[in-house]
Every structure is written in C-alpha cells, then in structure tokens.
Amino acid sequence: MAEHRVFFFAIHRNEIVGCTSYVEGRNTRYLDHSGSMRTVEGVYLCSSEVLPRFRGFGIGGLLYRRRLRECQISWPSAVLEVLGTGSPRSVHHLAMPGFSWHLSRGFHVIGHSCDEDLGPVLRWASS
C-alpha cells in the first residue's frame, strides 16, 4: 500500500494553533532488542505541535486522542520514533514527556531507530 498522510488541525479564530498527522501504510525500519533489523507496517505517528501561547489548555491531548482514534479504525498498530541522543534507546530530555506519555498509554519499546539519534521505537497494537 502506498503511503497516505492524514492531518488534524486545531483552529482558533481562523488561526491554526495546533496540528498533528499520521502516515498510513508506512514501513518503519528499526533494530530490535537483539540488534536485528526489522520492519513493521502500520500507521506512523508524526509530531504534534501547539503554539506556545495555546499550550496548557488540552489542545495537544485532544489532537493526539483524535488522531489515535481515527487511525485505529483501519490499522491494528501504530508506530512512532522518539528523539534520542545517539546511543541505542536513549531519549532526548526534550522528548522525555512524550516518551513517558506514550508508555503510560499502552505503547511499548520494540527497539531503536536506524537514524543517527538511535532513539526508541514505540509500537501500540490493538488487542
């Protein structure tokens, strides 16, 4: 299946104040816990952003929940990569809140990125 990107926006008075997206049908390559190269197909969750003056109002959480609910309709799993610091499964301090948030919501570390930051790769799978 070809990749297909889906976007979500939060709009306040005709201004985009937050956004997020996901890519359907993405093959994500990663190194598993034993160091073997693996590929998982599914929904790839991209970053979510909210303008600084609109943070703290739940906009990011609302966008994220809506995005996850939408992609769960058609896909049995979702994958994301967390920014690392250059050693396997390391988490950059700026990415730690998002990393913890995902773990508390059923995502599991399945390995680490093939990118030079070597951050963790997380996967959520429907039960």
Coordinates of N, CA, C and O in Angstrom, one line a residue:
M1 N 0.8 -1.2 0.0 CA 0.0 0.0 0.0 C 0.9 1.2 0.0 O 1.9 1.3 0.7
A2 N 0.5 2.2 -0.8 CA 1.2 3.5 -0.8 C 1.0 4.3 0.5 O -0.1 4.2 1.1
E3 N 2.0 5.1 0.8 CA 1.8 6.0 2.0 C 0.8 7.0 1.7 O 0.6 7.5 0.6
H4 N 0.0 7.3 2.8 CA -1.0 8.3 2.7 C -1.0 9.1 4.0 O -1.1 8.5 5.1
R5 N -0.8 10.4 4.0 CA -0.7 11.3 5.2 C -2.1 11.9 5.5 O -2.8 12.4 4.6
V6 N -2.4 11.9 6.8 CA -3.7 12.4 7.3 C -3.3 13.5 8.3 O -2.5 13.3 9.2
F7 N -3.9 14.7 8.2 CA -3.6 15.8 9.0 C -4.8 16.2 9.9 O -6.0 16.1 9.5
F8 N -4.5 16.7 11.1 CA -5.5 17.3 12.0 C -5.1 18.7 12.5 O -3.9 18.8 12.7
F9 N -6.0 19.6 12.5 CA -5.6 21.0 12.9 C -6.6 21.4 14.0 O -7.7 21.1 14.0
A10 N -6.0 22.2 14.9 CA -6.8 23.0 15.9 C -6.8 24.4 15.4 O -5.7 25.0 15.2
I11 N -8.0 25.0 15.3 CA -8.1 26.3 14.8 C -8.8 27.2 15.8 O -9.9 26.8 16.4
H12 N -8.3 28.4 16.0 CA -8.9 29.4 16.9 C -9.0 30.7 16.2 O -7.9 31.2 15.8
R13 N -10.2 31.2 16.0 CA -10.4 32.5 15.3 C -9.6 32.5 13.9 O -8.8 33.4 13.7
N14 N -9.8 31.5 13.1 CA -9.2 31.4 11.8 C -7.7 31.3 11.8 O -7.0 31.5 10.8
E15 N -7.1 30.9 13.0 CA -5.6 30.7 13.1 C -5.4 29.3 13.5 O -6.0 28.8 14.4
I16 N -4.4 28.6 12.8 CA -4.0 27.3 13.1 C -3.2 27.4 14.4 O -2.1 28.1 14.4
V17 N -3.6 26.8 15.5 CA -2.9 26.9 16.8 C -2.3 25.6 17.2 O -1.5 25.5 18.1
G18 N -2.6 24.5 16.4 CA -2.1 23.2 16.7 C -2.3 22.3 15.5 O -3.2 22.5 14.7
C19 N -1.4 21.3 15.4 CA -1.5 20.3 14.3 C -0.9 19.0 14.7 O 0.0 18.9 15.6
T20 N -1.3 18.0 14.0 CA -0.7 16.7 14.1 C -1.0 15.9 12.8 O -1.8 16.3 12.1
S21 N -0.3 14.8 12.6 CA -0.6 14.0 11.5 C -0.2 12.5 11.7 O 0.5 12.2 12.6
Y22 N -0.6 11.7 10.8 CA -0.1 10.3 10.7 C 0.1 9.9 9.3 O -0.6 10.5 8.4
V23 N 0.9 8.9 9.1 CA 1.1 8.3 7.7 C 0.6 6.9 7.7 O 1.1 6.1 8.5
E24 N -0.3 6.6 6.9 CA -0.8 5.2 6.7 C 0.1 4.4 5.8 O 0.6 5.0 4.8
G25 N 0.2 3.2 6.1 CA 1.0 2.3 5.2 C 2.4 2.5 5.2 O 3.1 2.1 4.2
R26 N 3.0 3.0 6.3 CA 4.4 3.2 6.3 C 5.2 2.0 6.8 O 4.7 1.4 7.8
N27 N 6.2 1.7 6.2 CA 7.1 0.6 6.6 C 8.2 1.2 7.4 O 9.1 2.0 6.8
T28 N 8.2 1.0 8.7 CA 9.3 1.6 9.6 C 10.3 0.6 9.9 O 10.0 -0.5 10.4
R29 N 11.6 0.9 9.5 CA 12.7 0.0 9.8 C 13.3 0.4 11.2 O 13.4 1.6 11.5
Y30 N 13.7 -0.6 12.0 CA 14.3 -0.4 13.3 C 15.1 -1.6 13.6 O 15.1 -2.6 13.0
L31 N 15.9 -1.4 14.7 CA 16.7 -2.5 15.2 C 16.0 -3.0 16.5 O 15.8 -2.2 17.4
D32 N 15.7 -4.3 16.5 CA 15.0 -4.8 17.7 C 16.0 -5.0 18.9 O 17.2 -4.6 18.8
H33 N 15.5 -5.5 20.0 CA 16.3 -5.6 21.2 C 17.6 -6.4 21.1 O 18.6 -6.2 21.8
S34 N 17.6 -7.3 20.1 CA 18.8 -8.2 19.9 C 19.7 -7.6 18.8 O 20.7 -8.1 18.5
G35 N 19.3 -6.4 18.2 CA 20.1 -5.8 17.2 C 19.8 -6.2 15.8 O 20.5 -5.8 14.9
S36 N 18.8 -7.0 15.6 CA 18.3 -7.5 14.3 C 17.5 -6.4 13.6 O 16.6 -5.8 14.2
M37 N 17.7 -6.2 12.3 CA 16.9 -5.2 11.5 C 15.5 -5.8 11.4 O 15.3 -6.9 11.0
R38 N 14.5 -5.0 11.6 CA 13.1 -5.4 11.5 C 12.4 -4.3 10.7 O 12.8 -3.1 10.7
T39 N 11.2 -4.6 10.2 CA 10.3 -3.7 9.6 C 8.9 -3.9 10.1 O 8.5 -5.1 10.2
V40 N 8.2 -2.9 10.4 CA 6.8 -3.0 10.8 C 6.0 -2.1 10.0 O 6.4 -0.9 9.7
E41 N 4.9 -2.6 9.5 CA 4.0 -1.8 8.7 C 2.8 -1.3 9.5 O 2.3 -2.1 10.4
G42 N 2.4 -0.1 9.3 CA 1.2 0.4 10.1 C 1.1 1.8 9.9 O 1.6 2.4 8.9
V43 N 0.6 2.5 10.9 CA 0.4 3.9 11.0 C 1.6 4.5 11.7 O 2.0 4.0 12.7
Y44 N 2.3 5.5 11.1 CA 3.4 6.1 11.7 C 2.9 7.5 12.2 O 2.4 8.3 11.5
L45 N 3.1 7.6 13.5 CA 2.6 8.9 14.2 C 3.6 9.9 14.1 O 4.8 9.8 14.6
C46 N 3.3 11.1 13.5 CA 4.2 12.2 13.4 C 4.1 13.1 14.6 O 3.2 12.9 15.4
S47 N 4.9 14.1 14.7 CA 4.9 15.0 15.8 C 3.6 15.8 15.9 O 2.9 16.0 14.9
S48 N 3.3 16.2 17.1 CA 2.2 17.1 17.4 C 2.7 18.4 17.9 O 3.7 18.4 18.7
E49 N 2.2 19.5 17.4 CA 2.7 20.8 17.8 C 1.5 21.7 18.2 O 0.5 21.7 17.5
V50 N 1.7 22.5 19.2 CA 0.8 23.5 19.6 C 1.5 24.8 19.8 O 2.6 24.8 20.5
L51 N 1.0 25.9 19.3 CA 1.7 27.2 19.6 C 1.9 27.5 21.1 O 1.0 27.1 21.8
P52 N 3.0 28.0 21.5 CA 3.3 28.2 22.9 C 2.2 28.9 23.7 O 1.9 28.5 24.8
R53 N 1.6 29.9 23.1 CA 0.6 30.6 23.9 C -0.7 29.9 24.1 O -1.6 30.2 24.9
F54 N -0.9 28.7 23.4 CA -2.1 27.9 23.5 C -1.8 26.6 24.2 O -2.7 25.8 24.3
R55 N -0.6 26.4 24.7 CA -0.3 25.2 25.5 C -0.9 25.3 26.9 O -1.1 26.3 27.4
G56 N -1.2 24.1 27.4 CA -1.7 24.0 28.8 C -3.3 24.0 28.8 O -3.9 24.0 29.9
F57 N -3.9 24.0 27.6 CA -5.4 24.0 27.5 C -5.9 22.7 27.1 O -7.1 22.6 26.8
G58 N -5.1 21.7 26.9 CA -5.5 20.4 26.5 C -5.6 20.2 25.0 O -6.1 19.2 24.5
I59 N -5.2 21.2 24.2 CA -5.3 21.1 22.7 C -4.4 20.0 22.2 O -4.9 19.2 21.3
G60 N -3.2 19.8 22.6 CA -2.3 18.8 22.2 C -2.9 17.4 22.5 O -2.9 16.5 21.6
G61 N -3.4 17.2 23.7 CA -4.0 15.9 24.1 C -5.2 15.6 23.2 O -5.4 14.5 22.8
L62 N -6.0 16.6 23.0 CA -7.2 16.4 22.1 C -6.9 16.0 20.7 O -7.4 15.1 20.2
L63 N -5.9 16.7 20.1 CA -5.4 16.4 18.8 C -4.9 14.9 18.8 O -5.2 14.2 17.9
Y64 N -4.1 14.6 19.8 CA -3.5 13.3 19.8 C -4.5 12.2 19.9 O -4.5 11.2 19.2
R65 N -5.5 12.4 20.9 CA -6.5 11.3 21.1 C -7.4 11.2 19.8 O -7.7 10.1 19.4
R66 N -7.7 12.3 19.2 CA -8.5 12.2 17.9 C -7.7 11.5 16.8 O -8.2 10.6 16.1
R67 N -6.4 11.8 16.7 CA -5.6 11.1 15.7 C -5.5 9.6 16.0 O -5.7 8.8 15.1
L68 N -5.2 9.2 17.2 CA -5.1 7.8 17.5 C -6.4 7.1 17.3 O -6.5 6.0 16.7
R69 N -7.5 7.7 17.7 CA -8.9 7.1 17.5 C -9.1 6.9 16.0 O -9.6 5.8 15.6
E70 N -8.8 7.9 15.2 CA -9.0 7.8 13.8 C -8.2 6.7 13.1 O -8.7 5.9 12.3
C71 N -6.9 6.6 13.5 CA -6.1 5.6 12.8 C -6.4 4.2 13.3 O -6.1 3.2 12.6
Q72 N -6.9 4.1 14.5 CA -7.3 2.7 15.0 C -8.4 2.1 14.2 O -8.6 0.9 14.2
I73 N -9.2 2.9 13.5 CA -10.3 2.4 12.7 C -9.8 1.4 11.6 O -10.4 0.4 11.4
S74 N -8.7 1.8 11.0 CA -8.3 1.0 9.8 C -7.0 0.2 10.1 O -6.6 -0.6 9.2
W75 N -6.2 0.5 11.1 CA -4.9 -0.1 11.3 C -4.8 -0.8 12.7 O -5.2 -0.2 13.7
P76 N -4.2 -2.0 12.7 CA -4.1 -2.7 14.0 C -2.9 -2.3 14.8 O -2.8 -2.6 16.0
S77 N -2.0 -1.4 14.3 CA -0.9 -1.0 15.1 C -0.5 0.4 14.7 O -0.8 0.9 13.6
A78 N 0.2 1.1 15.6 CA 0.7 2.4 15.3 C 2.2 2.4 15.8 O 2.5 1.8 16.9
V79 N 3.0 3.1 15.1 CA 4.5 3.1 15.4 C 4.9 4.6 15.5 O 4.4 5.4 14.7
L80 N 5.9 4.9 16.4 CA 6.5 6.2 16.4 C 7.9 6.1 16.9 O 8.3 5.1 17.5
E81 N 8.7 7.0 16.4 CA 10.1 7.1 16.9 C 10.3 8.3 17.8 O 9.8 9.3 17.5
V82 N 11.0 8.1 18.9 CA 11.3 9.1 19.9 C 12.7 9.6 19.6 O 13.6 8.8 19.4
L83 N 12.9 10.9 19.7 CA 14.2 11.5 19.5 C 15.2 11.0 20.6 O 14.9 11.0 21.8
G84 N 16.3 10.5 20.1 CA 17.3 10.0 21.1 C 18.5 10.9 21.1 O 18.5 12.0 20.5
T85 N 19.6 10.5 21.8 CA 20.8 11.3 22.0 C 22.0 10.6 21.3 O 23.1 11.1 21.6
G86 N 21.9 9.5 20.6 CA 23.0 8.9 19.9 C 23.4 7.6 20.4 O 24.2 6.9 19.8
S87 N 22.8 7.1 21.5 CA 23.1 5.8 22.0 C 21.7 5.0 21.9 O 20.7 5.6 22.1
P88 N 21.8 3.7 21.7 CA 20.6 2.9 21.5 C 19.5 3.1 22.6 O 19.8 3.0 23.8
R89 N 18.3 3.4 22.2 CA 17.1 3.6 23.0 C 17.2 4.8 24.0 O 16.5 4.9 24.9
S90 N 18.2 5.7 23.7 CA 18.3 6.9 24.6 C 17.2 7.8 24.2 O 16.6 7.8 23.1
V91 N 16.8 8.6 25.2 CA 15.7 9.6 25.0 C 16.2 11.0 25.3 O 16.7 11.3 26.3
H92 N 16.1 11.9 24.3 CA 16.5 13.3 24.5 C 15.6 13.9 25.5 O 14.4 13.6 25.6
H93 N 16.2 14.8 26.4 CA 15.4 15.3 27.5 C 14.2 16.1 27.0 O 13.2 16.1 27.7
L94 N 14.2 16.7 25.9 CA 13.0 17.4 25.4 C 11.9 16.4 24.9 O 10.7 16.8 24.9
A95 N 12.3 15.2 24.7 CA 11.3 14.2 24.2 C 10.8 13.3 25.4 O 9.9 12.5 25.2
M96 N 11.4 13.5 26.6 CA 11.0 12.6 27.7 C 9.5 12.7 28.1 O 8.9 11.7 28.3
P97 N 8.9 13.9 28.1 CA 7.5 13.9 28.5 C 6.6 13.1 27.5 O 5.7 12.4 27.9
G98 N 6.9 13.2 26.2 CA 6.1 12.5 25.2 C 6.4 11.0 25.3 O 5.5 10.2 25.2
F99 N 7.6 10.6 25.6 CA 8.0 9.2 25.7 C 7.2 8.6 26.9 O 6.6 7.6 26.8
S100 N 7.2 9.3 28.0 CA 6.5 8.8 29.2 C 5.0 8.7 29.0 O 4.4 7.8 29.4
W101 N 4.5 9.7 28.3 CA 3.1 9.8 28.0 C 2.7 8.5 27.1 O 1.7 7.9 27.4
H102 N 3.4 8.2 26.1 CA 3.1 7.1 25.3 C 3.2 5.7 26.1 O 2.4 4.9 25.9
L103 N 4.2 5.6 26.9 CA 4.4 4.4 27.7 C 3.2 4.2 28.6 O 2.7 3.1 28.8
S104 N 2.7 5.3 29.2 CA 1.5 5.2 30.1 C 0.2 4.9 29.4 O -0.8 4.6 30.0
R105 N 0.2 4.9 28.1 CA -1.0 4.7 27.3 C -0.9 3.4 26.4 O -1.6 3.3 25.4
G106 N -0.1 2.5 26.8 CA 0.0 1.2 26.2 C 1.0 1.0 25.1 O 1.0 -0.1 24.4
F107 N 1.8 2.0 24.8 CA 2.9 1.8 23.8 C 4.0 1.1 24.5 O 4.3 1.2 25.7
H108 N 4.8 0.3 23.7 CA 5.9 -0.5 24.2 C 7.1 -0.2 23.3 O 7.0 -0.1 22.1
V109 N 8.3 -0.2 23.9 CA 9.5 -0.1 23.2 C 9.8 -1.4 22.5 O 9.9 -2.4 23.1
I110 N 9.9 -1.3 21.1 CA 10.2 -2.6 20.4 C 11.7 -2.6 19.8 O 12.1 -3.6 19.3
G111 N 12.4 -1.5 20.0 CA 13.8 -1.4 19.6 C 14.2 0.0 19.5 O 13.7 0.9 20.2
H112 N 15.2 0.3 18.6 CA 15.6 1.7 18.4 C 15.7 2.0 16.9 O 15.9 1.2 16.1
S113 N 15.7 3.3 16.7 CA 15.8 3.9 15.4 C 17.1 3.5 14.6 O 18.1 3.4 15.3
C114 N 17.0 3.5 13.3 CA 18.2 3.3 12.5 C 18.8 4.7 12.2 O 19.9 4.7 11.6
D115 N 18.1 5.7 12.6 CA 18.7 7.1 12.4 C 19.8 7.3 13.4 O 20.0 6.6 14.4
E116 N 20.6 8.3 13.1 CA 21.8 8.5 14.0 C 21.5 8.9 15.4 O 22.3 8.7 16.3
D117 N 20.3 9.4 15.7 CA 19.9 9.7 17.1 C 19.7 8.4 17.9 O 19.7 8.4 19.1
L118 N 19.4 7.2 17.2 CA 19.2 5.9 17.9 C 18.1 5.9 18.9 O 18.1 5.1 19.8
G119 N 17.1 6.8 18.8 CA 16.0 6.9 19.8 C 15.1 5.6 19.8 O 15.2 4.9 18.8
P120 N 14.4 5.4 20.8 CA 13.5 4.3 20.9 C 12.4 4.3 19.8 O 11.9 5.4 19.5
V121 N 12.0 3.1 19.4 CA 10.8 3.0 18.5 C 9.7 2.3 19.4 O 10.0 1.3 20.0
L122 N 8.6 3.0 19.4 CA 7.5 2.5 20.2 C 6.4 2.0 19.3 O 6.2 2.5 18.2
R123 N 5.6 1.0 19.8 CA 4.5 0.4 19.0 C 3.3 0.3 19.9 O 3.4 -0.2 21.0
W124 N 2.2 0.6 19.4 CA 0.9 0.3 20.0 C 0.2 -0.7 19.1 O 0.2 -0.6 17.9
A125 N -0.4 -1.7 19.7 CA -1.1 -2.7 18.9 C -2.5 -2.9 19.6 O -2.6 -3.0 20.8
S126 N -3.5 -3.0 18.8 CA -4.9 -3.2 19.3 C -5.0 -4.6 19.9 O -4.3 -5.5 19.4
S127 N -5.8 -4.8 20.9 CA -5.9 -6.2 21.5 C -7.0 -7.0 20.8 O -7.7 -6.6 20.0

